[in-house]
Coordinates of C-alpha atoms in Angstrom, one line a residue:
M19 CA 30.8 -91.2 88.3
D20 CA 29.4 -92.7 85.1
D21 CA 26.4 -95.0 85.4
I22 CA 24.5 -96.9 82.7
H23 CA 20.8 -96.9 83.2
W24 CA 18.2 -98.8 81.1
H25 CA 15.1 -96.9 80.6
P26 CA 11.9 -99.1 80.6
R27 CA 10.8 -97.8 77.2
E28 CA 14.3 -97.7 75.6
C29 CA 15.7 -101.1 76.2
H30 CA 17.5 -101.3 72.9
R31 CA 20.2 -98.9 74.0
P32 CA 21.7 -97.7 77.3
V33 CA 21.3 -94.2 78.5
H34 CA 24.4 -92.7 80.2
H35 CA 24.2 -90.3 83.0
T36 CA 26.7 -88.3 84.9
T37 CA 25.7 -87.8 88.5
A38 CA 26.8 -84.4 89.6
P39 CA 27.0 -83.4 93.2
G40 CA 23.6 -82.2 94.4
V41 CA 21.7 -83.8 91.5
A42 CA 19.5 -86.7 92.5
L43 CA 18.4 -89.4 90.2
S44 CA 14.7 -89.8 89.7
R45 CA 12.9 -92.8 91.2
S46 CA 12.2 -94.4 87.9
S47 CA 15.8 -94.1 86.8
S48 CA 17.0 -95.6 90.2
Q49 CA 14.7 -98.6 89.8
A50 CA 15.9 -99.1 86.2
A51 CA 19.4 -99.1 87.4
A52 CA 18.7 -101.6 90.1
S53 CA 16.9 -104.0 87.7
Q54 CA 19.8 -103.6 85.3
A55 CA 22.3 -104.5 87.9
A56 CA 20.3 -107.5 89.0
A57 CA 20.0 -108.8 85.4
P58 CA 22.1 -111.9 84.4
A59 CA 25.2 -111.1 82.5
G60 CA 24.9 -110.9 78.8
R61 CA 21.1 -110.6 79.0
A62 CA 19.4 -107.3 78.5
P63 CA 16.6 -106.3 80.9
R64 CA 13.0 -106.9 79.7
S65 CA 11.5 -104.3 77.6
G66 CA 8.1 -102.7 78.4
R67 CA 7.2 -103.5 74.8
G68 CA 6.4 -107.2 75.5
R69 CA 3.3 -109.3 75.4
A70 CA 1.4 -106.9 77.6
S71 CA 1.5 -104.3 74.8
R72 CA 0.3 -106.6 72.0
P73 CA -3.4 -106.5 72.9
R74 CA -3.1 -102.7 72.8
R75 CA -1.8 -102.8 69.3
G76 CA -4.6 -105.1 68.4
R77 CA -7.2 -102.7 69.7
A78 CA -5.6 -99.9 67.8
S79 CA -5.7 -101.9 64.5
R80 CA -9.4 -102.6 65.1
R81 CA -10.0 -98.9 65.5
I82 CA -8.8 -98.2 62.0
P83 CA -12.0 -99.2 60.2
R84 CA -14.0 -97.0 62.5
R85 CA -11.6 -94.0 62.0
L86 CA -11.8 -94.4 58.2
S87 CA -15.6 -94.6 58.2
Q88 CA -15.8 -91.6 60.5
L89 CA -13.4 -89.7 58.2
V90 CA -15.4 -90.4 55.1
A91 CA -18.7 -89.7 56.8
G92 CA -17.5 -86.4 58.2
L93 CA -16.2 -85.2 54.8
L94 CA -19.4 -86.2 53.0
L95 CA -21.5 -84.5 55.6
Y96 CA -19.3 -81.4 55.4
G97 CA -20.0 -81.2 51.7
A98 CA -23.7 -81.7 52.2
S99 CA -23.9 -79.1 54.9
S100 CA -22.1 -76.6 52.7
A101 CA -24.7 -77.3 49.9
L102 CA -27.5 -76.6 52.4
L103 CA -26.0 -73.2 53.1
V104 CA -25.8 -72.5 49.4
R105 CA -29.5 -73.4 48.9
S106 CA -30.5 -71.2 51.9
G107 CA -29.2 -68.1 50.2
L108 CA -28.5 -66.4 53.5
G109 CA -24.7 -66.5 53.3
L110 CA -21.9 -69.0 53.3
E111 CA -18.9 -69.9 55.4
P112 CA -15.8 -67.9 54.5
W113 CA -14.0 -70.3 52.1
N114 CA -17.3 -71.1 50.3
V115 CA -17.8 -67.4 49.7
L116 CA -14.6 -67.5 47.7
H117 CA -15.6 -70.8 46.0
Q118 CA -19.0 -69.4 45.0
G119 CA -17.4 -66.3 43.6
L120 CA -15.0 -68.3 41.5
S121 CA -17.9 -70.5 40.4
K122 CA -19.7 -67.5 39.1
L123 CA -16.6 -66.2 37.4
T124 CA -15.6 -69.5 35.7
G125 CA -18.9 -71.2 35.1
L126 CA -17.7 -74.3 36.9
S127 CA -19.8 -76.0 39.5
I128 CA -19.1 -74.9 43.0
G129 CA -18.1 -78.5 44.0
T130 CA -15.5 -78.5 41.2
V131 CA -14.1 -75.2 42.3
V132 CA -13.9 -76.6 45.9
T133 CA -11.8 -79.5 44.6
I134 CA -9.6 -77.4 42.4
M135 CA -9.0 -74.9 45.2
G136 CA -8.2 -77.6 47.7
G137 CA -5.5 -78.8 45.3
V138 CA -4.1 -75.3 44.9
V139 CA -4.0 -74.8 48.6
L140 CA -2.3 -78.1 48.9
L141 CA 0.5 -76.9 46.6
L142 CA 1.1 -74.0 49.0
W143 CA 2.1 -76.6 51.6
I144 CA 5.3 -77.3 49.6
P145 CA 7.2 -74.1 50.5
L146 CA 5.8 -74.5 54.1
R147 CA 7.2 -78.1 54.3
Q148 CA 3.9 -79.5 55.4
K149 CA 3.2 -83.2 54.8
P150 CA -0.3 -84.2 53.8
G151 CA -2.1 -87.2 55.4
L152 CA -4.9 -89.5 54.2
G153 CA -7.4 -87.0 55.6
T154 CA -5.9 -84.2 53.6
V155 CA -6.2 -86.0 50.3
A156 CA -9.7 -87.2 51.2
N157 CA -10.7 -83.7 52.1
V158 CA -9.7 -82.5 48.6
L159 CA -11.5 -85.3 46.8
L160 CA -14.7 -85.8 48.8
I161 CA -16.1 -82.5 49.9
G162 CA -16.6 -81.0 46.5
A163 CA -18.2 -84.2 45.1
A164 CA -20.6 -84.4 48.1
M165 CA -21.4 -80.7 47.7
D166 CA -22.3 -81.1 44.0
A167 CA -24.4 -84.3 44.7
T168 CA -26.4 -82.6 47.4
L169 CA -27.0 -79.5 45.3
A170 CA -28.4 -81.8 42.6
V171 CA -31.1 -83.1 44.9
V172 CA -31.9 -80.2 47.2
P173 CA -33.8 -77.3 45.5
D174 CA -33.5 -73.6 46.4
A175 CA -35.7 -72.6 49.4
G176 CA -38.9 -71.0 48.3
N177 CA -39.9 -69.0 51.3
P178 CA -38.1 -67.3 54.3
A179 CA -39.0 -70.0 56.8
A180 CA -37.5 -72.7 54.5
R181 CA -34.4 -70.6 54.0
V182 CA -33.8 -70.2 57.7
A183 CA -34.4 -73.9 58.3
L184 CA -31.8 -74.8 55.6
M185 CA -29.3 -72.4 57.2
I186 CA -29.7 -73.8 60.7
A187 CA -29.5 -77.4 59.4
G188 CA -26.4 -76.5 57.4
V189 CA -24.6 -74.9 60.3
V190 CA -25.5 -77.7 62.8
L191 CA -24.6 -80.4 60.3
N192 CA -21.3 -78.6 59.5
G193 CA -20.4 -78.6 63.2
L194 CA -21.1 -82.3 63.5
A195 CA -19.1 -83.1 60.3
T196 CA -16.1 -81.0 61.5
G197 CA -16.1 -83.0 64.8
L198 CA -16.4 -86.4 62.9
Y199 CA -13.5 -85.9 60.5
I200 CA -11.1 -84.2 62.9
A201 CA -11.7 -86.8 65.6
A202 CA -10.6 -89.5 63.0
R203 CA -7.1 -88.1 63.3
F204 CA -6.0 -88.6 59.7
G205 CA -4.4 -85.2 59.2
P206 CA -5.7 -81.7 58.7
G207 CA -7.5 -80.4 55.7
P208 CA -5.7 -78.3 53.1
R209 CA -6.8 -75.0 54.6
D210 CA -6.1 -75.9 58.2
G211 CA -2.7 -77.1 57.1
L212 CA -2.0 -73.8 55.4
M213 CA -2.9 -72.0 58.6
T214 CA -0.7 -74.2 60.8
G215 CA 2.2 -74.1 58.3
L216 CA 2.1 -70.3 58.3
H217 CA 2.0 -70.4 62.1
R218 CA 5.1 -72.6 62.2
V219 CA 7.0 -70.6 59.7
T220 CA 6.1 -67.1 60.9
G221 CA 5.8 -67.8 64.6
R222 CA 2.6 -65.7 64.7
S223 CA -0.4 -66.9 66.6
I224 CA -3.0 -69.3 65.2
R225 CA -5.7 -66.8 66.0
L226 CA -4.0 -63.9 64.0
I227 CA -3.2 -66.1 61.0
R228 CA -6.7 -67.7 60.9
T229 CA -8.3 -64.3 61.2
L230 CA -6.2 -62.8 58.4
L231 CA -6.8 -65.7 56.1
E232 CA -10.5 -65.6 56.6
L233 CA -10.7 -61.9 56.0
V234 CA -8.7 -62.1 52.8
V235 CA -10.8 -65.1 51.6
V236 CA -14.1 -63.5 52.4
A237 CA -13.2 -60.1 50.9
T238 CA -11.9 -61.8 47.6
G239 CA -15.0 -64.0 47.4
F240 CA -17.4 -61.1 48.0
L241 CA -15.7 -59.0 45.3
L242 CA -16.2 -62.0 42.9
G243 CA -19.9 -62.2 43.7
G244 CA -19.9 -64.7 46.6
S245 CA -22.8 -64.6 49.1
L246 CA -22.4 -62.8 52.4
G247 CA -25.3 -62.6 54.8
I248 CA -26.7 -63.6 58.2
G249 CA -25.7 -67.2 57.5
T250 CA -22.0 -66.1 57.5
I251 CA -22.4 -64.4 60.9
V252 CA -24.4 -67.4 62.4
Y253 CA -21.8 -69.8 61.1
A254 CA -18.9 -67.7 62.5
L255 CA -20.5 -67.6 66.0
A256 CA -21.8 -71.2 66.2
I257 CA -19.2 -73.4 64.5
G258 CA -16.7 -73.3 67.4
P259 CA -19.1 -74.5 70.1
L260 CA -20.7 -77.0 67.7
A261 CA -17.4 -78.5 66.6
Q262 CA -16.2 -78.7 70.2
L263 CA -19.3 -80.6 71.2
A264 CA -19.0 -82.9 68.2
L265 CA -15.4 -83.7 69.0
R266 CA -16.4 -84.9 72.5
L267 CA -19.2 -87.0 71.1
C268 CA -17.2 -88.5 68.2
A269 CA -13.8 -89.0 70.0
I270 CA -12.2 -92.3 69.3
P271 CA -10.3 -93.8 72.3
G272 CA -6.6 -93.9 71.4
E273 CA -3.1 -93.9 72.8
P274 CA -2.0 -90.8 74.7
P275 CA -0.1 -88.4 72.6
R276 CA 3.6 -89.1 72.4
R277 CA 5.7 -86.8 74.4
R278 CA 8.3 -84.9 72.4
G279 CA 11.8 -84.7 73.9
P280 CA 13.1 -86.7 76.8
R281 CA 10.5 -88.8 78.6
P282 CA 9.8 -88.5 82.3
G283 CA 12.3 -90.5 84.4
R284 CA 15.0 -90.4 81.7
L285 CA 18.2 -88.5 82.5
L286 CA 20.5 -87.1 79.9
R287 CA 24.3 -87.3 80.0
P288 CA 25.8 -83.9 79.4
G289 CA 26.3 -83.5 75.6
T290 CA 23.4 -85.9 74.8
H291 CA 20.9 -84.1 72.5
P292 CA 17.2 -84.7 73.3
H293 CA 16.3 -84.5 69.6
P294 CA 18.8 -86.5 67.6
R295 CA 17.5 -85.2 64.3
A296 CA 17.9 -81.6 65.5
R297 CA 21.5 -82.1 66.6
P298 CA 23.7 -79.4 65.0
R299 CA 25.9 -80.7 62.1
P300 CA 29.6 -80.8 62.8
G301 CA 31.6 -78.1 61.2
R302 CA 28.7 -75.8 60.5
R303 CA 29.0 -72.2 61.5
R304 CA 26.4 -71.1 64.1
R305 CA 24.6 -67.8 64.0
P306 CA 25.9 -65.4 66.7
P307 CA 23.3 -64.6 69.4
G308 CA 21.4 -61.5 68.7
R309 CA 18.0 -60.4 67.6
G310 CA 16.0 -63.4 66.4
A311 CA 18.7 -65.9 67.6
R312 CA 17.6 -68.8 69.6
R313 CA 18.6 -68.5 73.2
H314 CA 19.8 -71.6 75.1
P315 CA 18.2 -72.6 78.4
R316 CA 20.0 -74.1 81.3
H317 CA 21.7 -77.6 80.9
L318 CA 21.8 -80.5 83.3
G319 CA 25.3 -81.3 84.5
P320 CA 28.5 -79.3 84.9
D321 CA 29.9 -77.3 82.1
P322 CA 27.6 -78.5 79.3
P323 CA 28.6 -77.9 75.7
Q324 CA 27.1 -74.6 74.5
H325 CA 26.2 -76.0 71.1
H326 CA 23.5 -78.3 72.5
R327 CA 20.0 -77.3 73.5
H328 CA 18.5 -79.1 76.4
P329 CA 15.1 -78.9 78.3
E330 CA 14.9 -76.9 81.5
V331 CA 14.3 -79.0 84.6
T332 CA 12.6 -78.1 87.8
G333 CA 13.1 -79.1 91.4
S334 CA 16.2 -79.7 93.3
G335 CA 17.6 -82.4 91.1
D336 CA 14.3 -84.2 90.2
T337 CA 14.7 -84.6 86.5
S338 CA 11.5 -86.5 85.9
A339 CA 9.6 -83.3 85.5
V340 CA 10.4 -81.6 82.2
T341 CA 8.7 -78.2 82.3
R342 CA 9.8 -76.5 79.2
L343 CA 11.5 -77.3 75.9
P344 CA 13.2 -74.7 73.7
D345 CA 10.8 -73.4 71.1
P346 CA 12.1 -74.6 67.7
T347 CA 9.9 -72.3 65.7
P348 CA 11.9 -69.6 63.9
R349 CA 10.5 -66.1 64.3
P350 CA 11.7 -64.1 61.3
R351 CA 11.7 -60.3 61.4
P352 CA 11.5 -58.1 58.4
R353 CA 14.9 -56.9 57.3
P354 CA 15.2 -53.3 56.3
L355 CA 15.8 -52.9 52.6
P356 CA 17.3 -49.4 52.3
R357 CA 16.7 -47.8 48.9
P358 CA 18.4 -44.8 47.5
R359 CA 16.2 -41.7 47.9
H360 CA 14.5 -40.9 44.6
P361 CA 14.9 -37.2 43.6
Y362 CA 11.1 -37.1 43.3
L363 CA 10.9 -37.3 47.1
D364 CA 13.4 -34.4 47.6
H365 CA 11.1 -32.6 50.1
P366 CA 11.0 -32.4 53.9
S367 CA 8.5 -34.9 55.2
P368 CA 5.5 -34.7 55.5
I369 CA 4.7 -33.8 51.9
P370 CA 1.4 -31.9 51.2
F371 CA -0.3 -33.0 48.0
A372 CA -2.9 -30.9 46.2
H373 CA -5.4 -33.6 45.2
R374 CA -6.5 -32.8 41.7
G375 CA -5.2 -29.3 42.4
G376 CA -7.7 -29.0 45.3
A377 CA -11.1 -30.4 44.2
A378 CA -13.2 -28.8 46.9
D379 CA -14.5 -26.0 44.7
G380 CA -15.4 -28.3 41.7
L381 CA -12.6 -27.1 39.4
E382 CA -10.6 -30.4 39.7
N383 CA -7.8 -31.2 37.4
T384 CA -7.8 -27.8 35.7
A385 CA -5.0 -25.3 35.2
A386 CA -6.9 -22.8 37.3
A387 CA -7.0 -25.3 40.2
F388 CA -3.3 -26.0 40.0
R389 CA -2.5 -22.3 39.8
R390 CA -4.4 -21.7 43.0
A391 CA -2.5 -24.6 44.7
A392 CA 0.8 -23.2 43.6
D393 CA -0.1 -19.7 44.9
A394 CA -1.0 -21.4 48.3
G395 CA 2.6 -22.8 48.4
Y396 CA 2.0 -26.4 47.2
R397 CA 4.7 -28.1 45.1
Y398 CA 3.2 -31.5 44.8
F399 CA 0.1 -32.0 42.7
E400 CA -2.0 -35.2 42.2
T401 CA -3.7 -35.7 38.9
D402 CA -5.1 -38.5 36.6
V403 CA -4.6 -39.1 32.9
H404 CA -6.6 -40.5 30.0
T405 CA -5.9 -40.6 26.3
T406 CA -8.2 -39.3 23.6
A407 CA -9.0 -41.2 20.4
D408 CA -6.1 -39.5 18.7
G409 CA -3.6 -40.3 21.5
R410 CA -3.4 -37.0 23.4
L411 CA -2.8 -37.2 27.1
V412 CA -5.5 -35.4 29.0
A413 CA -5.4 -34.6 32.8
F414 CA -8.8 -35.8 33.9
H415 CA -10.2 -38.3 36.5
D416 CA -13.3 -39.9 35.0
P417 CA -13.3 -42.0 31.8
T418 CA -16.3 -39.9 30.6
L419 CA -17.0 -36.1 30.5
D420 CA -20.5 -36.5 32.0
R421 CA -19.9 -35.9 35.7
V422 CA -18.1 -32.5 35.9
T423 CA -18.2 -31.0 32.5
D424 CA -20.9 -29.5 30.2
A425 CA -20.2 -32.2 27.6
R426 CA -20.9 -35.9 27.3
G427 CA -19.1 -38.9 26.0
R428 CA -16.1 -41.3 26.6
I429 CA -12.8 -39.6 26.3
A430 CA -11.1 -42.6 24.7
R431 CA -13.7 -42.4 21.8
L432 CA -13.5 -38.7 21.2
P433 CA -10.7 -36.7 19.4
W434 CA -8.9 -34.0 21.3
S435 CA -10.6 -31.3 19.2
A436 CA -14.0 -32.4 20.7
V437 CA -12.6 -32.9 24.3
R438 CA -11.0 -29.5 24.4
R439 CA -14.4 -27.8 23.9
A440 CA -15.7 -29.3 27.2
R441 CA -15.7 -27.0 30.3
V442 CA -15.3 -28.2 33.9
A443 CA -18.1 -26.6 36.0
G444 CA -19.0 -24.8 32.8
R445 CA -15.9 -22.6 33.1
E446 CA -12.5 -24.2 32.7
P447 CA -11.2 -26.3 29.8
L448 CA -9.5 -29.6 30.3
P449 CA -5.7 -29.4 30.1
L450 CA -3.2 -31.6 28.4
F451 CA -0.7 -33.1 30.8
E452 CA 2.2 -31.8 28.7
E453 CA 0.8 -28.3 29.1
L454 CA 0.8 -28.7 32.9
L455 CA 4.4 -29.8 32.9
E456 CA 5.3 -26.7 30.9
E457 CA 3.3 -24.2 33.0
F458 CA 4.5 -25.5 36.3
P459 CA 8.2 -26.4 35.8
D460 CA 9.0 -26.6 39.6
A461 CA 6.0 -28.8 40.5
R462 CA 6.1 -32.5 41.2
W463 CA 3.3 -34.6 39.8
N464 CA 1.7 -37.7 41.2
V465 CA 0.0 -39.3 38.2
D466 CA -2.6 -42.0 38.3
L467 CA -2.7 -44.1 35.1
K468 CA -6.4 -44.5 34.6
A469 CA -6.1 -46.4 31.3
E470 CA -3.8 -48.8 29.6
S471 CA -3.7 -46.6 26.5
A472 CA -2.1 -43.8 28.6
L473 CA 0.9 -45.8 29.6
E474 CA 3.1 -45.3 26.4
P475 CA 2.2 -41.7 25.8
L476 CA 3.0 -40.8 29.5
V477 CA 6.4 -42.6 29.4
S478 CA 7.2 -40.9 26.1
L479 CA 6.3 -37.5 27.4
V480 CA 8.3 -37.9 30.6
R481 CA 11.3 -39.0 28.5
R482 CA 10.9 -36.2 26.0
A483 CA 10.6 -33.6 28.8
N484 CA 13.3 -35.2 30.9
A485 CA 10.9 -35.0 33.8
W486 CA 12.1 -38.2 35.6
D487 CA 12.6 -36.2 38.9
R488 CA 9.1 -34.6 38.6
V489 CA 6.7 -37.5 38.0
C490 CA 5.6 -40.5 40.1
V491 CA 3.3 -43.0 38.5
G492 CA 0.7 -45.0 40.3
S493 CA -2.4 -47.1 39.5
F494 CA -4.8 -49.5 41.2
N495 CA -3.6 -52.0 38.5
E496 CA -0.3 -53.5 39.6
G497 CA 0.5 -54.8 36.2
R498 CA 0.1 -51.4 34.6
V499 CA 2.6 -49.9 37.0
A500 CA 5.1 -52.7 36.4
R501 CA 4.8 -52.2 32.7
A502 CA 5.5 -48.5 33.1
R503 CA 8.5 -49.3 35.2
R504 CA 9.8 -51.7 32.6
A505 CA 9.3 -49.2 29.8
A506 CA 11.0 -46.4 31.7
G507 CA 13.5 -48.1 33.9
E508 CA 14.6 -47.2 37.4
R509 CA 14.5 -43.4 36.6
L510 CA 10.8 -43.4 36.9
A511 CA 9.4 -43.2 40.4
T512 CA 6.4 -45.5 41.0
S513 CA 4.1 -46.4 43.9
F514 CA 2.5 -49.7 44.9
G515 CA -0.7 -50.9 43.4
V516 CA -3.4 -52.9 45.3
R517 CA -1.4 -56.1 45.3
G518 CA 1.7 -54.4 46.7
V519 CA -0.3 -52.7 49.4
V520 CA -1.9 -55.9 50.5
G521 CA 1.5 -57.6 50.5
L522 CA 2.9 -54.8 52.6
R523 CA 0.0 -55.1 55.0
L524 CA 0.5 -58.8 55.4
R525 CA 4.2 -58.4 56.0
S526 CA 3.4 -55.9 58.7
Y527 CA 1.9 -58.9 60.5
G528 CA 4.8 -61.1 59.8
I529 CA 3.1 -63.1 57.1
P530 CA 5.3 -63.8 54.0
A531 CA 4.1 -62.0 50.9
A532 CA 5.8 -61.1 47.6
L533 CA 6.6 -57.4 46.9
R534 CA 7.6 -56.0 43.6
A535 CA 10.9 -54.1 43.6
G536 CA 11.2 -50.5 42.4
A537 CA 8.4 -48.6 44.2
V538 CA 9.4 -45.6 46.2
A539 CA 6.1 -45.1 48.1
A540 CA 2.9 -46.8 49.2
Q541 CA 0.0 -44.4 48.4
V542 CA -3.1 -45.7 50.2
P543 CA -6.4 -44.7 51.7
E544 CA -6.6 -44.5 55.5
A545 CA -9.2 -47.3 55.4
Q546 CA -11.0 -49.3 52.7
G547 CA -14.3 -51.1 53.0
G548 CA -14.3 -50.7 56.8
V549 CA -10.8 -52.2 57.1
R550 CA -8.1 -50.0 58.4
V551 CA -5.1 -49.8 56.1
V552 CA -2.8 -47.3 57.7
D553 CA -1.7 -47.8 61.3
R554 CA 1.6 -47.7 63.1
R555 CA 2.5 -51.2 62.2
F556 CA 1.9 -50.6 58.5
V557 CA 4.0 -47.3 58.6
R558 CA 6.8 -49.0 60.4
E559 CA 6.9 -51.9 57.9
A560 CA 7.0 -49.5 55.0
H561 CA 9.8 -47.4 56.5
A562 CA 11.8 -50.5 57.3
R563 CA 11.7 -51.3 53.5
G564 CA 12.7 -47.8 52.4
L565 CA 9.2 -46.8 51.4
Q566 CA 7.3 -43.6 52.1
V567 CA 3.6 -43.7 53.0
H568 CA 1.3 -41.2 51.3
V569 CA -2.4 -41.2 52.4
W570 CA -5.3 -40.1 50.3
T571 CA -7.8 -38.3 50.4
V572 CA -7.9 -36.7 53.8
N573 CA -10.0 -33.6 54.4
D574 CA -10.7 -33.7 58.1
P575 CA -8.1 -31.9 60.3
A576 CA -8.4 -34.4 63.2
R577 CA -7.6 -37.2 60.8
M578 CA -4.7 -35.3 59.4
E579 CA -3.3 -34.9 62.9
A580 CA -3.8 -38.5 63.7
L581 CA -2.0 -39.7 60.5
L582 CA 0.9 -37.3 61.1
D583 CA 1.3 -38.7 64.6
L584 CA 1.6 -42.2 63.0
G585 CA 4.5 -40.9 61.0
V586 CA 3.1 -40.9 57.5
D587 CA 5.2 -39.1 54.9
G588 CA 2.5 -37.3 52.8
I589 CA -1.2 -36.4 52.8
M590 CA -3.3 -35.7 49.8
T591 CA -6.2 -33.4 50.3
D592 CA -9.0 -31.5 48.5
H593 CA -9.0 -28.8 51.2
L594 CA -5.7 -27.0 50.7
E595 CA -6.1 -24.4 53.5
T596 CA -7.0 -27.0 56.0
L597 CA -3.9 -29.1 55.5
R598 CA -1.7 -26.0 55.3
T599 CA -3.1 -24.9 58.7
V600 CA -2.4 -28.3 60.3
L601 CA 1.2 -28.5 59.0
T602 CA 1.9 -24.8 59.9
G603 CA 0.7 -25.5 63.5
R604 CA 3.1 -28.4 63.7
G605 CA 6.0 -26.4 62.2
A606 CA 6.1 -28.8 59.2
W607 CA 5.0 -26.4 56.4
G608 CA 7.7 -25.4 54.1

């Protein structure tokens, strides 16, 4: 039968329940029903939000000044503690490594950079649909100003003892400041909000997203000249325990957190949605269940509508204990983006590349080296190109002749008549790239654009020789590759630059990142700066997007075997016989 029950905290509307056989009402709901039945006609039962709750609201309003003062004090102390770490010279916390690097690059004060970067990070909240609070805005405005003010009055440490003292004071004060402003409960800072927003959008763990963000920030800041040192390590190890202790000391008594979903003691009529705002809109087509689709837990009551999502309930009919709500967080998975196979990749995988023709004997990027590679059965050659002062395209790695030839000077400043007289290892001349295309008509060339000036001559040569199927262009400079692709169109095979590789790496962890279209391969080192680039996750993500993975430069047979086990599509090596032996042993040479 249908009963109407008044919930103590929801007196403004009745809550309908259908009592099914074997489903018992909770004690609180039964009491509410009894009181409702005993109430005079035309008079609603008394709400729990009566006079007894007014003093509680008064106490909450009296806590606002304390919360505000604690927020401001925490942010000012945070800026001051960061300034102490700067003056110690022993290393900064991760984000300030980036801020210091940008400060050196732009000439702005580090506090100004902190404020600007806070605003930039705040803009990233928009696509993540994060809403800033008072604490978020105050974080952007106060920390940078406090940092500059402290730097103006605290001098650099003059001796090691003073530097260590400043470092310890900065770390301890930073932990206290973190506890102060977080306990004020006025919203997260811009960087914390970015982390939680990415967690909500991607469904990945906070730990993973925080770690990746910190690594990217530290690496970028270090490359820009930010300070890494013992202070960075001490901060990373100590900030967690210090902030936790400070949160306990600075906690402000407040109301218990609101429970999301149906409250204990409240029963739901079948078809009643626990989250009205999340109720499906009428007439909208639903996604069929499958990979990534949300699965619906059990419902309370007989034959519930399948388009509603309800919490699971435990016990034999005791609905006052809600144990689990459906997870509303979408977990997107990368969708495969199949690409047509470029003719350049018309070779059984894995592809063996002769790196600079096989640079182990010192005759790198010479016609003699490429002849020896061709005699060994290699069809794919890796080389680099520069242009001379008169616009000739030379196959050579370095910008100068000094390292491997008997001549000296920068190639871009010398005419071809002078460059051609240089000898690699005192024996072999430097070849023009067009000469290599003519001498090895069946070879495929992986060309690294080493200079902007080489872009137009290379595209013109490929067009003139109709070598679209024989050349793949790559560069560390993502913009250079993009300009080559625009100049040549889709006929030119290209590989990812650094930005594309980083984006692909982030996507392998489920973190959204932009990828330029048009590349046919990701050509990467196995590791860079102690950070592993190629693993099974990276290879799987590349293959899902129709990209091959070529790894350079691998000379150890054990590493070759390990990479082939991961499923890479090509290996570049200086040791031609070693790679040939490994592939032959696996039945993959041909």
